[in-house]
Short mmCIF file of C-alpha atoms and ligand atoms in Angstrom, two decimals:
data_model
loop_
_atom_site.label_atom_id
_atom_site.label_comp_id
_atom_site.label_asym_id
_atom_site.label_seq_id
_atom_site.Cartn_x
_atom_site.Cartn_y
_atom_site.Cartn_z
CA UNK A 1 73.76 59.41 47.76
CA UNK A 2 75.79 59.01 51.12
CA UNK A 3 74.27 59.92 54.84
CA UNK A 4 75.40 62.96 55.98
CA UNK A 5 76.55 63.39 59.82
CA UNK A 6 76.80 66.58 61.46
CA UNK A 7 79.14 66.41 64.65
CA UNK A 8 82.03 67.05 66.36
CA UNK A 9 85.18 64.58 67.19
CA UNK A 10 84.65 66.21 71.06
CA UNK A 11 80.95 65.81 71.05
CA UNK A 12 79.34 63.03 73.15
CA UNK A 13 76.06 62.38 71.14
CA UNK A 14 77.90 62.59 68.09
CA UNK A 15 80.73 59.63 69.15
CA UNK A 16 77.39 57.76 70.10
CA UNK A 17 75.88 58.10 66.62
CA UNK A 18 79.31 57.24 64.90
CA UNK A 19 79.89 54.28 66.35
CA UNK A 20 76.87 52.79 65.56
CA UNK A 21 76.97 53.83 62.07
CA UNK A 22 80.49 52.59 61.04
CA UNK A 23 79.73 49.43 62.93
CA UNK A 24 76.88 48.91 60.63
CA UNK A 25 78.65 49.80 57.73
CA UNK A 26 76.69 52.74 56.73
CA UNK A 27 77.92 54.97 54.06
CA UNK A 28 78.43 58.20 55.24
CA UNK A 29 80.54 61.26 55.46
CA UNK A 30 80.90 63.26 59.09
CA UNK A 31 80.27 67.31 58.63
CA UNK A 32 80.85 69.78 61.13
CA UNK A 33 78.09 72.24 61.91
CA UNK A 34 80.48 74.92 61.04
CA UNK A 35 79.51 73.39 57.43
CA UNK A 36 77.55 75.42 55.29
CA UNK A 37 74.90 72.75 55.33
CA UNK A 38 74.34 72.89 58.79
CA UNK A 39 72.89 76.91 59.19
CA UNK A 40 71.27 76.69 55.68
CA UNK A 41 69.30 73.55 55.81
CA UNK A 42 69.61 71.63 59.33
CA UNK A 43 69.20 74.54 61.66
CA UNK A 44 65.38 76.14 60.00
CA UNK A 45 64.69 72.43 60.42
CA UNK A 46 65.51 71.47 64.02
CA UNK A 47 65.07 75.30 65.84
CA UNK A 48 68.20 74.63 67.87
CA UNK A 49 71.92 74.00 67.42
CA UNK A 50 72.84 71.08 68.55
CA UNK A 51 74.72 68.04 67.35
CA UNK A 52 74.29 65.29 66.21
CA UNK A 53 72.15 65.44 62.82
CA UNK A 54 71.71 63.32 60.22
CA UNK A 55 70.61 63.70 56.92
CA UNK A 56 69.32 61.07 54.91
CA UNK A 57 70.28 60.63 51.51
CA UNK A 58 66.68 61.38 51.04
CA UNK A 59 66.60 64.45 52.30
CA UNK A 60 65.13 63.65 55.82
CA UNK A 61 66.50 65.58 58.85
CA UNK A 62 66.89 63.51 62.17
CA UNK A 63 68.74 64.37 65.40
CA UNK A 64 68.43 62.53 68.30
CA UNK A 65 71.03 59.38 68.77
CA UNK A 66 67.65 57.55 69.63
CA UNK A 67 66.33 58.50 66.64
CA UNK A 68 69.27 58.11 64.46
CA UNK A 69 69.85 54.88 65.63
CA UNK A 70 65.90 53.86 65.06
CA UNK A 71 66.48 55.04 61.44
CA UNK A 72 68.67 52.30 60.76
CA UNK A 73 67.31 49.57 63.29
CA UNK A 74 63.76 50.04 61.19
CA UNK A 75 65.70 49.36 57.92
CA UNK A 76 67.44 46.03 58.83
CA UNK A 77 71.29 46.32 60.39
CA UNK A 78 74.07 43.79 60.55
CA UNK A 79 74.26 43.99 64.13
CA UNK A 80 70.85 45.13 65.95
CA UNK A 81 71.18 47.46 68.87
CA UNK A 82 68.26 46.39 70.80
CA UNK A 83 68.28 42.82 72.11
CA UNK A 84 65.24 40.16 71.13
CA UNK A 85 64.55 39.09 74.94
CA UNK A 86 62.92 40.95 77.35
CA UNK A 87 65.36 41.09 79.87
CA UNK A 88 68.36 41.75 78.12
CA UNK A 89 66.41 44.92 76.69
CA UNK A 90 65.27 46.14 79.36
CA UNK A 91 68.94 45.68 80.92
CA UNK A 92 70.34 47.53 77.91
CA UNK A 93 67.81 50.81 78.27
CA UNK A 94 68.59 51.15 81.54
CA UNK A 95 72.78 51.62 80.98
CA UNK A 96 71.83 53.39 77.67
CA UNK A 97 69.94 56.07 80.06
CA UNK A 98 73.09 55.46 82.70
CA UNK A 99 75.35 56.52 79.80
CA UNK A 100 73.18 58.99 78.08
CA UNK A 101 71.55 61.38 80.90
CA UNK A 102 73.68 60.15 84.71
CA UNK A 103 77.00 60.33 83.33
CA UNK A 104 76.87 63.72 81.77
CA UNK A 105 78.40 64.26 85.44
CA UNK A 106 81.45 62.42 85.22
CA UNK A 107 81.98 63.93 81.66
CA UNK A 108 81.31 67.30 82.08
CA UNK A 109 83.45 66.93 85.40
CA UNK A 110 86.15 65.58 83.89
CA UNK A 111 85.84 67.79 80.96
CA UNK A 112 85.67 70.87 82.72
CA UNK A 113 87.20 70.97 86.18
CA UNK A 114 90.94 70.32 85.09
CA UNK A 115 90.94 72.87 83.08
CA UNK A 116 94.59 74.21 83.58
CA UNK A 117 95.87 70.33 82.37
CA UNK A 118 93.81 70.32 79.49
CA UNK A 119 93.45 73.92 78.20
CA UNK A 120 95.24 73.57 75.14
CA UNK A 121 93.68 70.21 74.53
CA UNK A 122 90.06 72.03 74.75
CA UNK A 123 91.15 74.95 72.96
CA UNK A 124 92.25 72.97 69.65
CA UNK A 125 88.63 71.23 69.93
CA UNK A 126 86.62 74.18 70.40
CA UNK A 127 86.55 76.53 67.76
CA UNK A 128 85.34 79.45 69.54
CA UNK A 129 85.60 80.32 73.36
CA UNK A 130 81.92 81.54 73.58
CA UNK A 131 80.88 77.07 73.12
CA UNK A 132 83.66 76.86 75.67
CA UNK A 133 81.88 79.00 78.24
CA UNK A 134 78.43 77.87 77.51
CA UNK A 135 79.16 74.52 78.48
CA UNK A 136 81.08 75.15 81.59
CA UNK A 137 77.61 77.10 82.42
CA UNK A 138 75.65 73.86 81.95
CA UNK A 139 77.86 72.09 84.77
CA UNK A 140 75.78 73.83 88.61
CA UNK A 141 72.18 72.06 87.16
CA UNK A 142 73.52 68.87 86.07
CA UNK A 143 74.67 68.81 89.46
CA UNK A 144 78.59 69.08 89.62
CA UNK A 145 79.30 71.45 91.92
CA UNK A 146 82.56 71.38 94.66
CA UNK A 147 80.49 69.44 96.64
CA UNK A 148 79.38 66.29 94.46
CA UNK A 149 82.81 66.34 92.76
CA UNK A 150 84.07 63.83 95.40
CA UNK A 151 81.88 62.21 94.63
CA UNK A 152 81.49 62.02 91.10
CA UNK A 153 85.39 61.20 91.03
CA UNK A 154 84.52 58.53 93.31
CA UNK A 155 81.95 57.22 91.00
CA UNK A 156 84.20 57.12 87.97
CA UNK A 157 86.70 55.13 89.70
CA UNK A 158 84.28 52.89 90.82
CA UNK A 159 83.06 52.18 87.66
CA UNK A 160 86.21 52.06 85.73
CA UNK A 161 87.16 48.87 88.58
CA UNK A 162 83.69 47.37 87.52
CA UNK A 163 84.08 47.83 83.19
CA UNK A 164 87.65 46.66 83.60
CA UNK A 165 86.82 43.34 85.14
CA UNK A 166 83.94 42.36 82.67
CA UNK A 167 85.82 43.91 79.51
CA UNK A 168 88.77 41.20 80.59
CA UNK A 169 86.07 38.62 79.77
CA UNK A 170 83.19 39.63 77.21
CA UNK A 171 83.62 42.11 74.14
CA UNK A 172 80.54 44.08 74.90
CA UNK A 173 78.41 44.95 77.94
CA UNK A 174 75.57 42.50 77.15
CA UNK A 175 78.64 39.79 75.57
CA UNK A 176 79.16 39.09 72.29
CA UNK A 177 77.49 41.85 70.16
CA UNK A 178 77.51 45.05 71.27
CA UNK A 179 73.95 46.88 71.84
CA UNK A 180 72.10 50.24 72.62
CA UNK A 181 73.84 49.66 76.18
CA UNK A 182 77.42 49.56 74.61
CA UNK A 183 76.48 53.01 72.30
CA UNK A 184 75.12 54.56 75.63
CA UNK A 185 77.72 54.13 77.72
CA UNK A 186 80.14 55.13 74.59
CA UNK A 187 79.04 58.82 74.44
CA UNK A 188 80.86 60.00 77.65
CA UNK A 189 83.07 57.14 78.26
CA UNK A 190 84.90 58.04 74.63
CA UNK A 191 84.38 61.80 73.79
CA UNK A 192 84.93 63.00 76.84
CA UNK A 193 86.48 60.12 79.31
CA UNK A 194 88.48 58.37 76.65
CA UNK A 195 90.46 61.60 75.03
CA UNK A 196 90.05 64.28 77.29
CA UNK A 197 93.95 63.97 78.79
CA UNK A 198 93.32 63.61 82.66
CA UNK A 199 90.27 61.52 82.18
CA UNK A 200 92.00 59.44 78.87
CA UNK A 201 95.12 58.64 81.29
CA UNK A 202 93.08 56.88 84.41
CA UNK A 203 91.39 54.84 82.07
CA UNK A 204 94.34 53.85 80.07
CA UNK A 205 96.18 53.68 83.62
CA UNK A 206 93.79 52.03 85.76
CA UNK A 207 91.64 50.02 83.38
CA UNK A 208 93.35 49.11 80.43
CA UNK A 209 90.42 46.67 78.92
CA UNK A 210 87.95 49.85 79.10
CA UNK A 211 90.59 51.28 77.24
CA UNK A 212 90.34 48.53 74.36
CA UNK A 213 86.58 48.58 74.53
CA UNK A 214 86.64 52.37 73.10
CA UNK A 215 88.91 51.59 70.47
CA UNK A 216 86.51 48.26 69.76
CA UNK A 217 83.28 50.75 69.52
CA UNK A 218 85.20 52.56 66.99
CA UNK A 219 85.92 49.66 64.60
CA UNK A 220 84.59 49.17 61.62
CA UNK A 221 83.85 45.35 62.71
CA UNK A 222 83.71 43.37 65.81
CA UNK A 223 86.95 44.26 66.53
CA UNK A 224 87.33 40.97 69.26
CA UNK A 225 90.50 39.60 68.51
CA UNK A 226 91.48 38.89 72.41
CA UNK A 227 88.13 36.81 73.08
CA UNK A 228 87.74 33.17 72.01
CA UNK A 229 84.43 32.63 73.09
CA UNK A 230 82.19 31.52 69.93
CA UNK A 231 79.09 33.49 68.84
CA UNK A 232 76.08 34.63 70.52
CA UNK A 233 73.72 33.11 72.38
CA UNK A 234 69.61 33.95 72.36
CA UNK A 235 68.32 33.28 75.36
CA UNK A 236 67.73 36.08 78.02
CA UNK A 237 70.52 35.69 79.71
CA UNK A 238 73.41 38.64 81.15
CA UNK A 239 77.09 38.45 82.25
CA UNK A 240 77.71 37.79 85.86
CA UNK A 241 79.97 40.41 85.83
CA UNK A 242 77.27 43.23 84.27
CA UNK A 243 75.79 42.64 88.14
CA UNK A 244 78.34 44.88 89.73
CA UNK A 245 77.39 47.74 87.39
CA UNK A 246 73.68 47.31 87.58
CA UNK A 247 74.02 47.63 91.14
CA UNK A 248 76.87 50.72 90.26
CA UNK A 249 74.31 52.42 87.86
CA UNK A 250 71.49 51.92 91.01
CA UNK A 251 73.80 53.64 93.83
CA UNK A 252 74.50 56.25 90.91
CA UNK A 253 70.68 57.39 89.42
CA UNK A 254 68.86 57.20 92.72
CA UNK A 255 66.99 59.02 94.53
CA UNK A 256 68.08 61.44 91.52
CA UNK A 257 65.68 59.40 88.69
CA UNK A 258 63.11 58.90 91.56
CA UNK A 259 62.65 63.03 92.49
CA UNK A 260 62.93 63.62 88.49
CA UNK A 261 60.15 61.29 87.91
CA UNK A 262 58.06 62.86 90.63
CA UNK A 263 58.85 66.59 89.36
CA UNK A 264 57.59 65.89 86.19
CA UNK A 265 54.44 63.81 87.18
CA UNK A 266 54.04 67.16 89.52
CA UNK A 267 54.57 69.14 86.67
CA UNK A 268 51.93 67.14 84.49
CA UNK A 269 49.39 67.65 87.24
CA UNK A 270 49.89 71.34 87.57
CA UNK A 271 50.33 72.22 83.61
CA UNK A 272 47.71 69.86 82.04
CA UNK A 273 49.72 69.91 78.70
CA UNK A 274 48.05 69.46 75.49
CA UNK A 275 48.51 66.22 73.78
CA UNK A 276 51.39 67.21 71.31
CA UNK A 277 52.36 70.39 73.33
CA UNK A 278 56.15 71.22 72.87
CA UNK A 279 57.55 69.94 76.26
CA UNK A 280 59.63 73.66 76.93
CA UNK A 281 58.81 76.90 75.46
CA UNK A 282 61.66 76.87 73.51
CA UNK A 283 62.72 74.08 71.32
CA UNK A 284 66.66 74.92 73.02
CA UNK A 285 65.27 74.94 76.48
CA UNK A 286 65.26 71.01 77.69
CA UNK A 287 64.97 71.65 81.81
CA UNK A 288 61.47 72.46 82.91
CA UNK A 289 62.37 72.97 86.64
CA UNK A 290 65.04 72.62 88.98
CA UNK A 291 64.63 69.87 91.85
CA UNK A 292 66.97 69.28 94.99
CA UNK A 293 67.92 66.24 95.57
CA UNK A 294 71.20 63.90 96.09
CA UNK A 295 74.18 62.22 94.17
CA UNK A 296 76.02 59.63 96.41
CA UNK A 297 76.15 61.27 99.61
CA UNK A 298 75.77 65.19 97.97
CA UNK A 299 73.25 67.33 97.88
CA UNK A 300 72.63 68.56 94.69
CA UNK A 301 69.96 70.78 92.66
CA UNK A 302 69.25 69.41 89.28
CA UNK A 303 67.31 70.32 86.38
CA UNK A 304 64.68 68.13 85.38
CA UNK A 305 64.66 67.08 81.36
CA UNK A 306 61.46 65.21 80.53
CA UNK A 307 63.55 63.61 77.36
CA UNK A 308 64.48 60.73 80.54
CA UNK A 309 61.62 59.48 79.85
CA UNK A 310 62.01 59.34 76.01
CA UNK A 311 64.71 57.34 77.20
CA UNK A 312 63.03 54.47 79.74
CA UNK A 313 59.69 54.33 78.18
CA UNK A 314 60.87 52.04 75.82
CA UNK A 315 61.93 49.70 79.17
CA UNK A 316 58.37 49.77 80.66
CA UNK A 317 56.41 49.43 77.84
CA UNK A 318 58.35 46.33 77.30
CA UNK A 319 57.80 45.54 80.89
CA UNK A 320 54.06 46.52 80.77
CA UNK A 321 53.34 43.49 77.72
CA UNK A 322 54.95 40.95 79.17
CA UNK A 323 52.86 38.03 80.77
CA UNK A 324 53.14 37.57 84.59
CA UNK A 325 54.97 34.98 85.37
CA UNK A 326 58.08 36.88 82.97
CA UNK A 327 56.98 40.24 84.75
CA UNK A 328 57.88 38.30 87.91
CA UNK A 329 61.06 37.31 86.84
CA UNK A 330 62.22 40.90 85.66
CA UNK A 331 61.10 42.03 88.36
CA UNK A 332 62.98 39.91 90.72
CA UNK A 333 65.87 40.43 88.91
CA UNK A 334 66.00 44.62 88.85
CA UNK A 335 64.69 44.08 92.67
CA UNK A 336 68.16 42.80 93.19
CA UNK A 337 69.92 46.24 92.40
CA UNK A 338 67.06 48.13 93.16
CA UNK A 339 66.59 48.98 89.55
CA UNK A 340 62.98 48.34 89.27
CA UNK A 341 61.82 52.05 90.17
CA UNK A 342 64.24 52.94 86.82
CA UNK A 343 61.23 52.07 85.16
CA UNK A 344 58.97 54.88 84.66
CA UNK A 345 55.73 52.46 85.29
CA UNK A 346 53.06 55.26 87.09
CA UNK A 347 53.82 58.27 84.85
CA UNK A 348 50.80 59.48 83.22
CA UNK A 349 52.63 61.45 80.49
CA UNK A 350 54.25 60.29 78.05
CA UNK A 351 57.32 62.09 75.77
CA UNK A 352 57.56 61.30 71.84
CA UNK A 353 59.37 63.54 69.32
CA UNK A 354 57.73 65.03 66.89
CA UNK A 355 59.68 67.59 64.34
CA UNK A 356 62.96 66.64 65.70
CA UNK A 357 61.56 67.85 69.43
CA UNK A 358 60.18 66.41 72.48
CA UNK A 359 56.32 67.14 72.76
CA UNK A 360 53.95 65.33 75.55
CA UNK A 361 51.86 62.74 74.63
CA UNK A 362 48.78 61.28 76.40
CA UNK A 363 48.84 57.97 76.96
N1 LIG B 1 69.34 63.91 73.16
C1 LIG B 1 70.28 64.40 72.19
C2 LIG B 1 71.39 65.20 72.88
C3 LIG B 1 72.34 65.86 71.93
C4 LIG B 1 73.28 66.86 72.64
O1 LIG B 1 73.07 67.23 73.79
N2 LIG B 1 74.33 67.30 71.93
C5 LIG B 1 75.30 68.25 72.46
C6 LIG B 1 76.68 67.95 71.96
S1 LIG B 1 77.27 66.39 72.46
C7 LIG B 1 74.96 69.63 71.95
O2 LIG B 1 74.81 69.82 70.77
N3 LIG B 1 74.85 70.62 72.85
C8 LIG B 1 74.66 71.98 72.47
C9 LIG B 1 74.08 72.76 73.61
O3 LIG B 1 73.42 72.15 74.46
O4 LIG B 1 74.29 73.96 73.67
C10 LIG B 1 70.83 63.23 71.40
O5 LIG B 1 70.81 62.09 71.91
O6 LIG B 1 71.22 63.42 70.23
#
């Protein structure tokens, strides 16, 4: 009566998922989707391959790290992923969707554009060379192209300067516990960052308590032996030192978020979905339209997933039920970075899953 997990060591949702679950103790065993399992009974259910899955020892099929993770959060954890106070959450959605959706440039970068120094390291993960191509194909509408990759390598060094100085002082992003910021940010920073070789080396090279934070997400405990600072504390407060990346993760996702957010409010006005309508026409297909736009100083042409907003609703509604006088200190706050238009505030659709897929939803 174990969990089942259906991933891949190489997969970046899938080290997202894990983490969380050995953190939390969870009894489970990890399956490839090469596993019988996975075309007989996961695939009729979710329409589209794609990892991670988990099945419940109840028979219940979930993918989605969102959803995974909600699975557990809903039935009482030893370490919550979603902090109590309102601006700590809304902090920790915000580098979730930074590590989920705006780094799958740096990873697929990194991943991808050596790949003469890390051939043989690919090859042993991927089974097949078809997967290989099919991801390399992905890379032109996520926005990597020879132009942004300056850029992107820019960006990852950047960041790596930022992680490494607050990792020398707190165990987590948000301090003492780690969070849904911590599992975000662990997708590309450890499947494809953290063991790809060229990637792997800078950050064992250049930022050595980064380094230690990956091996700390993988523990099967807090794994915090080099801090001595005592438990956690509950009010709403954040690490000086998370300041540099807020205002990192703002240079980063805009205009990008702010064009994506547009497209898809210009896509609501001009589609007038049904209330439950499938958000693509296929369940595989997660770009509804492609959108120019900019990465640091690139130009770029993106495609536009409306699953972002799966992503930051969960930041604005939060926002949206607070009283004033807290809205004004948020606000204030985000306004520092320029974070506050992160929030997707105006949209008037919504995205929920439903089925295991993303389907519009009328406010
Ligand atoms: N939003 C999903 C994303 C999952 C995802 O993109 N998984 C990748 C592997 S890390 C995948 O299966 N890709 C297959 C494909 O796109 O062809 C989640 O959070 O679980």
């Amino acid at each position: 009566m174990q969990y089942k997990l259906y991933g891949l060591p190489h997969s970046y949702y899938s080290g997202k998922a894990r983490s969380y679950l050995r953190l939390q103790g969870i009894d489970y065993a990890e399956h490839s989707p090469a596993h019988p399992a996975y075309r007989e009974r996961i695939l009729p259910a979710i329409q589209r391959s794609i990892i991670p899955v988990l099945e419940t020892p109840e028979g219940e099929i979930i993918q989605d790290t969102v959803d995974i993770i909600g699975h557990f959060e809903a039935r009482g954890v030893r370490y919550p992923a979603y902090p109590g106070t309102p601006l700590r959450f809304i902090v920790a959605m915000l580098i979730e969707y930074y590590g989920s959706q705006a780094m799958l440039k740096h990873a697929m970068h990194y991943r991808w554009s050596y790949l003469a120094e890390q051939e043989r390291f690919l090859q042993h993960a991927f089974a097949n060379s078809a997967a290989m191509l099919r991801m390399q194909s992905y890379l032109p509408r996520l926005g990597v192209t020879e132009k942004s990759i300056p850029e992107i390598e820019a960006s990852f060094h950047a960041l790596l300067v930022i992680l490494n100085v607050h990792f020398q002082l707190h165990p987590y992003l948000l301090g003492q516990r780690p969070t849904i910021a911590d599992y975000g940010l662990f997708g590309p920073m450890y499947a494809h960052l953290g063991r790809d070789p060229v990637p792997a080396n800078i950050v064992k090279q250049q930022a050595p308590a980064v380094f230690r934070w990956l091996e700390r997400m993988q523990a099967p405990n807090l794994d915090t032996v080099e801090y001595h600072s005592a438990g956690s504390s509950d009010d709403d407060m954040l690490p000086q030192t998370l300041e540099p990346l807020l205002q990192h993760i703002a240079n980063d996702i805009f205009p990008e978020l702010t064009d994506k957010l547009a497209a898809l409010e210009a896509h609501a006005a001009a589609q007038q979905p049904e209330d439950g309508a499938p958000v693509s026409d296929k369940p595989h297909r997660r770009q509804i339209t492609v959108i120019t736009t900019r990465f640091r100083r690139a130009e770029i042409e993106v495609g536009v997933e409306p699953y972002l907003l799966y992503l930051l609703q969960p930041a604005s509604d939060r926002f949206k039920a607070l009283p004033d006088a807290e809205k004004h200190t948020i606000q204030q706050y985000l306004d520092r970075f320029g974070l506050m238009p992160a929030l997707p505030l105006q949209q008037s659709l919504r995205v929920d899953r439903q089925h295991n897929i993303e389907v519009w939803r009328k406010p």
